[in-house]
Tab-separated table of N, CA and C in Angstrom:
chain	number	residue	atom	x	y	z
A	1	MET	N	66.604	161.775	154.631
A	1	MET	CA	67.325	161.079	154.569
A	1	MET	C	67.989	160.475	156.425
A	2	ALA	N	67.977	159.087	155.589
A	2	ALA	CA	68.188	158.546	157.100
A	2	ALA	C	70.125	158.831	157.238
A	3	ASN	N	69.778	158.797	158.538
A	3	ASN	CA	72.039	159.364	158.673
A	3	ASN	C	72.789	157.853	159.110
A	4	HIS	N	71.522	157.396	159.847
A	4	HIS	CA	72.063	155.948	160.544
A	4	HIS	C	72.340	155.087	159.620
A	5	LYS	N	73.187	153.385	160.006
A	5	LYS	CA	74.064	153.246	159.316
A	5	LYS	C	73.005	151.892	159.146
A	6	SER	N	71.972	151.760	160.308
A	6	SER	CA	71.090	150.402	160.674
A	6	SER	C	69.918	150.720	159.355
A	7	ALA	N	69.793	152.491	160.059
A	7	ALA	CA	68.107	153.079	159.007
A	7	ALA	C	68.519	153.057	157.791
A	8	LEU	N	69.855	153.340	156.799
A	8	LEU	CA	69.973	152.664	155.670
A	8	LEU	C	69.599	151.580	155.117
A	9	LYS	N	70.458	150.241	155.734
A	9	LYS	CA	70.250	148.732	156.166
A	9	LYS	C	69.086	148.296	155.948
A	10	ARG	N	68.066	149.121	156.366
A	10	ARG	CA	66.375	148.965	156.723
A	10	ARG	C	66.102	149.701	155.288
A	11	ILE	N	66.725	150.130	154.245
A	11	ILE	CA	66.187	150.884	153.553
A	11	ILE	C	66.218	150.128	152.052
A	12	ARG	N	67.535	149.554	152.398
A	12	ARG	CA	68.005	148.617	150.884
A	12	ARG	C	66.923	147.254	151.614
A	13	SER	N	66.813	146.410	152.565
A	13	SER	CA	65.978	145.526	152.617
A	13	SER	C	64.767	145.309	152.349
A	14	ASN	N	63.785	146.609	153.216
A	14	ASN	CA	62.930	146.434	151.851
A	14	ASN	C	62.010	146.587	151.192
A	15	GLU	N	63.767	147.200	150.752
A	15	GLU	CA	63.417	147.201	149.451
A	15	GLU	C	63.911	146.155	148.605
A	16	SER	N	64.014	145.493	149.014
A	16	SER	CA	64.601	143.641	148.218
A	16	SER	C	63.138	143.196	148.264
A	17	LYS	N	62.641	143.451	149.882
A	17	LYS	CA	61.738	142.146	150.173
A	17	LYS	C	60.218	143.128	149.789
A	18	THR	N	60.127	144.640	149.459
A	18	THR	CA	58.520	144.494	148.533
A	18	THR	C	58.798	143.840	147.594
A	19	LEU	N	60.353	144.447	146.462
A	19	LEU	CA	60.154	143.368	145.126
A	19	LEU	C	59.465	141.846	145.526
A	20	ARG	N	60.878	141.163	146.363
A	20	ARG	CA	59.933	139.472	146.360
A	20	ARG	C	58.747	139.769	146.385
A	21	ASN	N	58.272	140.638	147.720
A	21	ASN	CA	56.843	140.023	147.897
A	21	ASN	C	55.194	140.322	146.325
A	22	LYS	N	56.299	141.517	145.427
A	22	LYS	CA	55.154	141.827	144.720
A	22	LYS	C	55.345	140.801	143.224
A	23	TYR	N	56.461	140.014	143.762
A	23	TYR	CA	57.068	138.825	143.043
A	23	TYR	C	56.047	137.834	142.861
A	24	GLN	N	55.845	137.615	144.078
A	24	GLN	CA	55.217	136.229	144.295
A	24	GLN	C	54.109	136.482	144.287
A	25	HIS	N	53.759	137.917	145.016
A	25	HIS	CA	52.002	138.481	144.730
A	25	HIS	C	51.190	137.992	143.455
A	26	LYS	N	51.975	138.550	142.260
A	26	LYS	CA	52.158	139.256	141.043
A	26	LYS	C	51.282	137.336	140.939
A	27	THR	N	52.554	136.631	140.180
A	27	THR	CA	52.644	135.272	140.055
A	27	THR	C	51.276	134.580	141.055
A	28	THR	N	51.068	133.891	142.662
A	28	THR	CA	49.668	134.437	142.447
A	28	THR	C	48.386	134.604	141.914
A	29	ARG	N	48.451	135.860	141.465
A	29	ARG	CA	46.878	136.378	141.096
A	29	ARG	C	47.118	135.519	139.351
A	30	THR	N	48.446	135.449	138.735
A	30	THR	CA	48.476	134.721	137.674
A	30	THR	C	47.633	133.445	137.894
A	31	ALA	N	48.010	132.682	138.734
A	31	ALA	CA	47.998	131.134	138.489
A	31	ALA	C	46.852	130.919	138.696
A	32	VAL	N	46.011	132.446	139.908
A	32	VAL	CA	44.679	132.153	140.497
A	32	VAL	C	43.138	132.301	139.125
A	33	ARG	N	44.141	133.403	137.449
A	33	ARG	CA	43.428	133.683	136.801
A	33	ARG	C	43.253	132.591	136.352
A	34	LYS	N	44.668	131.735	135.938
A	34	LYS	CA	45.108	130.839	134.944
A	34	LYS	C	43.710	129.448	136.174
A	35	LEU	N	44.185	128.673	137.175
A	35	LEU	CA	42.554	127.937	137.357
A	35	LEU	C	41.603	128.508	137.393
A	36	ARG	N	40.533	129.907	137.486
A	36	ARG	CA	39.295	130.253	136.630
A	36	ARG	C	38.698	129.796	135.880
A	37	ALA	N	39.735	130.027	134.657
A	37	ALA	CA	39.828	129.817	133.032
A	37	ALA	C	39.969	128.418	133.184
A	38	ALA	N	40.642	127.410	133.783
A	38	ALA	CA	40.308	125.860	133.720
A	38	ALA	C	39.426	125.363	133.276
A	39	THR	N	39.372	124.202	132.412
A	39	THR	CA	37.729	123.777	131.999
A	39	THR	C	38.384	122.214	131.929
A	40	ASP	N	38.966	121.390	132.286
A	40	ASP	CA	39.392	120.777	132.429
A	40	ASP	C	39.066	120.026	133.925
A	41	ALA	N	38.751	119.258	134.811
A	41	ALA	CA	38.535	118.857	136.311
A	41	ALA	C	39.704	118.282	136.573
A	42	LYS	N	40.416	117.065	136.509
A	42	LYS	CA	41.562	116.809	135.796
A	42	LYS	C	42.382	118.029	136.650
A	43	GLU	N	43.072	118.561	135.254
A	43	GLU	CA	44.209	119.769	135.660
A	43	GLU	C	43.581	120.972	136.425
A	44	ALA	N	42.458	121.424	136.967
A	44	ALA	CA	42.286	122.337	137.499
A	44	ALA	C	42.057	121.500	139.175
A	45	THR	N	42.462	120.528	139.150
A	45	THR	CA	42.084	119.593	140.634
A	45	THR	C	43.753	119.861	141.134
A	46	GLU	N	44.933	119.365	140.430
A	46	GLU	CA	46.280	119.644	140.042
A	46	GLU	C	46.749	120.747	140.474
A	47	GLN	N	46.032	122.156	139.764
A	47	GLN	CA	46.441	122.972	139.938
A	47	GLN	C	45.744	123.550	141.143
A	48	LEU	N	45.046	123.782	141.814
A	48	LEU	CA	44.226	123.713	142.696
A	48	LEU	C	45.216	123.682	144.744
A	49	LYS	N	46.292	122.241	144.053
A	49	LYS	CA	46.858	121.933	145.194
A	49	LYS	C	48.255	123.282	144.825
A	50	VAL	N	48.514	123.655	144.452
A	50	VAL	CA	49.884	124.516	143.858
A	50	VAL	C	49.300	125.796	143.994
A	51	VAL	N	47.993	126.320	143.858
A	51	VAL	CA	47.432	127.425	143.967
A	51	VAL	C	47.385	127.671	145.718
A	52	SER	N	46.550	126.835	146.073
A	52	SER	CA	46.700	126.587	147.419
A	52	SER	C	47.473	127.121	148.502
A	53	ALA	N	48.805	125.924	148.521
A	53	ALA	CA	50.095	126.508	149.163
A	53	ALA	C	50.519	127.631	149.083
A	54	MET	N	50.819	128.103	147.294
A	54	MET	CA	51.049	129.921	147.100
A	54	MET	C	50.132	130.612	148.193
A	55	LEU	N	49.208	130.243	148.008
A	55	LEU	CA	47.964	131.546	148.611
A	55	LEU	C	48.394	131.199	150.295
A	56	ASP	N	49.053	130.255	151.141
A	56	ASP	CA	48.840	130.033	151.922
A	56	ASP	C	50.339	130.346	153.083
A	57	LYS	N	50.977	130.108	151.328
A	57	LYS	CA	52.587	130.936	151.603
A	57	LYS	C	52.702	132.657	152.023
A	58	LEU	N	51.726	133.170	150.374
A	58	LEU	CA	51.266	134.551	151.154
A	58	LEU	C	50.926	134.819	152.350
A	59	ALA	N	50.079	134.617	152.489
A	59	ALA	CA	49.398	134.873	154.100
A	59	ALA	C	50.670	134.328	155.141
A	60	ARG	N	51.073	133.632	155.079
A	60	ARG	CA	51.862	133.100	156.527
A	60	ARG	C	53.514	134.474	156.313
A	61	LYS	N	52.851	134.828	155.311
A	61	LYS	CA	54.516	135.709	155.383
A	61	LYS	C	54.024	136.790	154.840
A	62	ASN	N	52.206	137.404	155.185
A	62	ASN	CA	51.468	138.163	156.440
A	62	ASN	C	51.728	139.097	154.319
A	63	VAL	N	51.637	138.895	153.357
A	63	VAL	CA	51.454	139.724	151.899
A	63	VAL	C	50.271	139.952	152.165
A	64	ILE	N	49.496	138.651	152.402
A	64	ILE	CA	47.692	138.989	152.496
A	64	ILE	C	47.383	139.112	152.997
A	65	HIS	N	46.285	139.311	153.848
A	65	HIS	CA	45.807	138.823	154.988
A	65	HIS	C	45.564	136.997	154.812
A	66	LYS	N	45.186	136.521	155.738
A	66	LYS	CA	44.548	134.952	156.349
A	66	LYS	C	43.173	135.173	155.521
A	67	ASN	N	42.679	135.612	155.867
A	67	ASN	CA	41.178	135.443	156.319
A	67	ASN	C	40.840	135.557	154.301
A	68	LYS	N	41.502	136.171	153.389
A	68	LYS	CA	41.270	136.429	151.692
A	68	LYS	C	42.003	135.321	151.211
A	69	ALA	N	43.365	134.486	151.808
A	69	ALA	CA	43.789	133.642	151.219
A	69	ALA	C	42.572	132.401	151.172
A	70	ALA	N	41.516	132.712	152.384
A	70	ALA	CA	40.736	131.598	152.962
A	70	ALA	C	39.320	131.343	151.987
A	71	ASN	N	39.448	132.650	152.045
A	71	ASN	CA	38.193	132.884	150.526
A	71	ASN	C	38.164	133.062	149.247
A	72	ILE	N	39.530	132.924	148.707
A	72	ILE	CA	39.920	132.395	146.982
A	72	ILE	C	40.042	131.306	147.346
A	73	LYS	N	40.557	130.771	148.566
A	73	LYS	CA	40.710	128.958	148.276
A	73	LYS	C	39.377	128.301	148.016
A	74	SER	N	38.405	128.889	148.977
A	74	SER	CA	37.451	128.454	149.256
A	74	SER	C	36.453	128.743	147.928
A	75	SER	N	36.353	129.808	147.502
A	75	SER	CA	35.554	130.114	146.153
A	75	SER	C	36.332	129.148	145.189
A	76	LEU	N	38.167	129.234	144.781
A	76	LEU	CA	38.831	127.929	144.379
A	76	LEU	C	38.415	126.651	144.385
A	77	THR	N	37.853	125.984	145.024
A	77	THR	CA	37.461	124.804	145.578
A	77	THR	C	36.137	124.371	144.920
A	78	LYS	N	35.058	125.550	145.522
A	78	LYS	CA	34.003	125.299	145.175
A	78	LYS	C	33.847	125.372	143.862
A	79	LEU	N	34.736	125.878	142.670
A	79	LEU	CA	34.572	126.575	141.371
A	79	LEU	C	35.190	124.937	140.282
A	80	VAL	N	36.272	124.662	141.768
A	80	VAL	CA	37.520	123.011	140.730
A	80	VAL	C	36.142	121.561	140.831
A	81	ASN	N	36.061	121.686	142.570
A	81	ASN	CA	34.319	120.888	143.011
A	81	ASN	C	32.863	121.246	141.500
A	82	GLY	N	32.728	121.714	141.069
A	82	GLY	CA	31.781	122.076	139.885
A	82	GLY	C	32.442	121.684	138.800
A	83	LEU	N	33.222	122.036	137.955
A	83	LEU	CA	33.637	121.162	137.163
A	83	LEU	C	33.761	119.204	137.246
A	84	ALA	N	34.431	119.227	138.485
A	84	ALA	CA	34.164	117.879	138.625
A	84	ALA	C	32.665	117.478	138.659
A	85	ALA	N	31.657	117.299	138.824
A	85	ALA	CA	30.582	117.457	138.414
A	85	ALA	C	29.557	117.164	137.202
């Protein structure tokens, strides 16, 4: 167990940050699944903007790797463009 005040505070802050990161990551994954299931092109285009922003934010906060975010955004963009065609 930690003996220093700063170490105890670090443990508390890490727990709260972990919970926040898990929530944001799970919310983003759910949004990605919802977008992949979409069939309406107009609705999917609107959702793509929101999901892209969520992925960018996760990558910026180092919750996911920036290349993973780019790969997911690329595949979703292809999917939405396929719906529009």
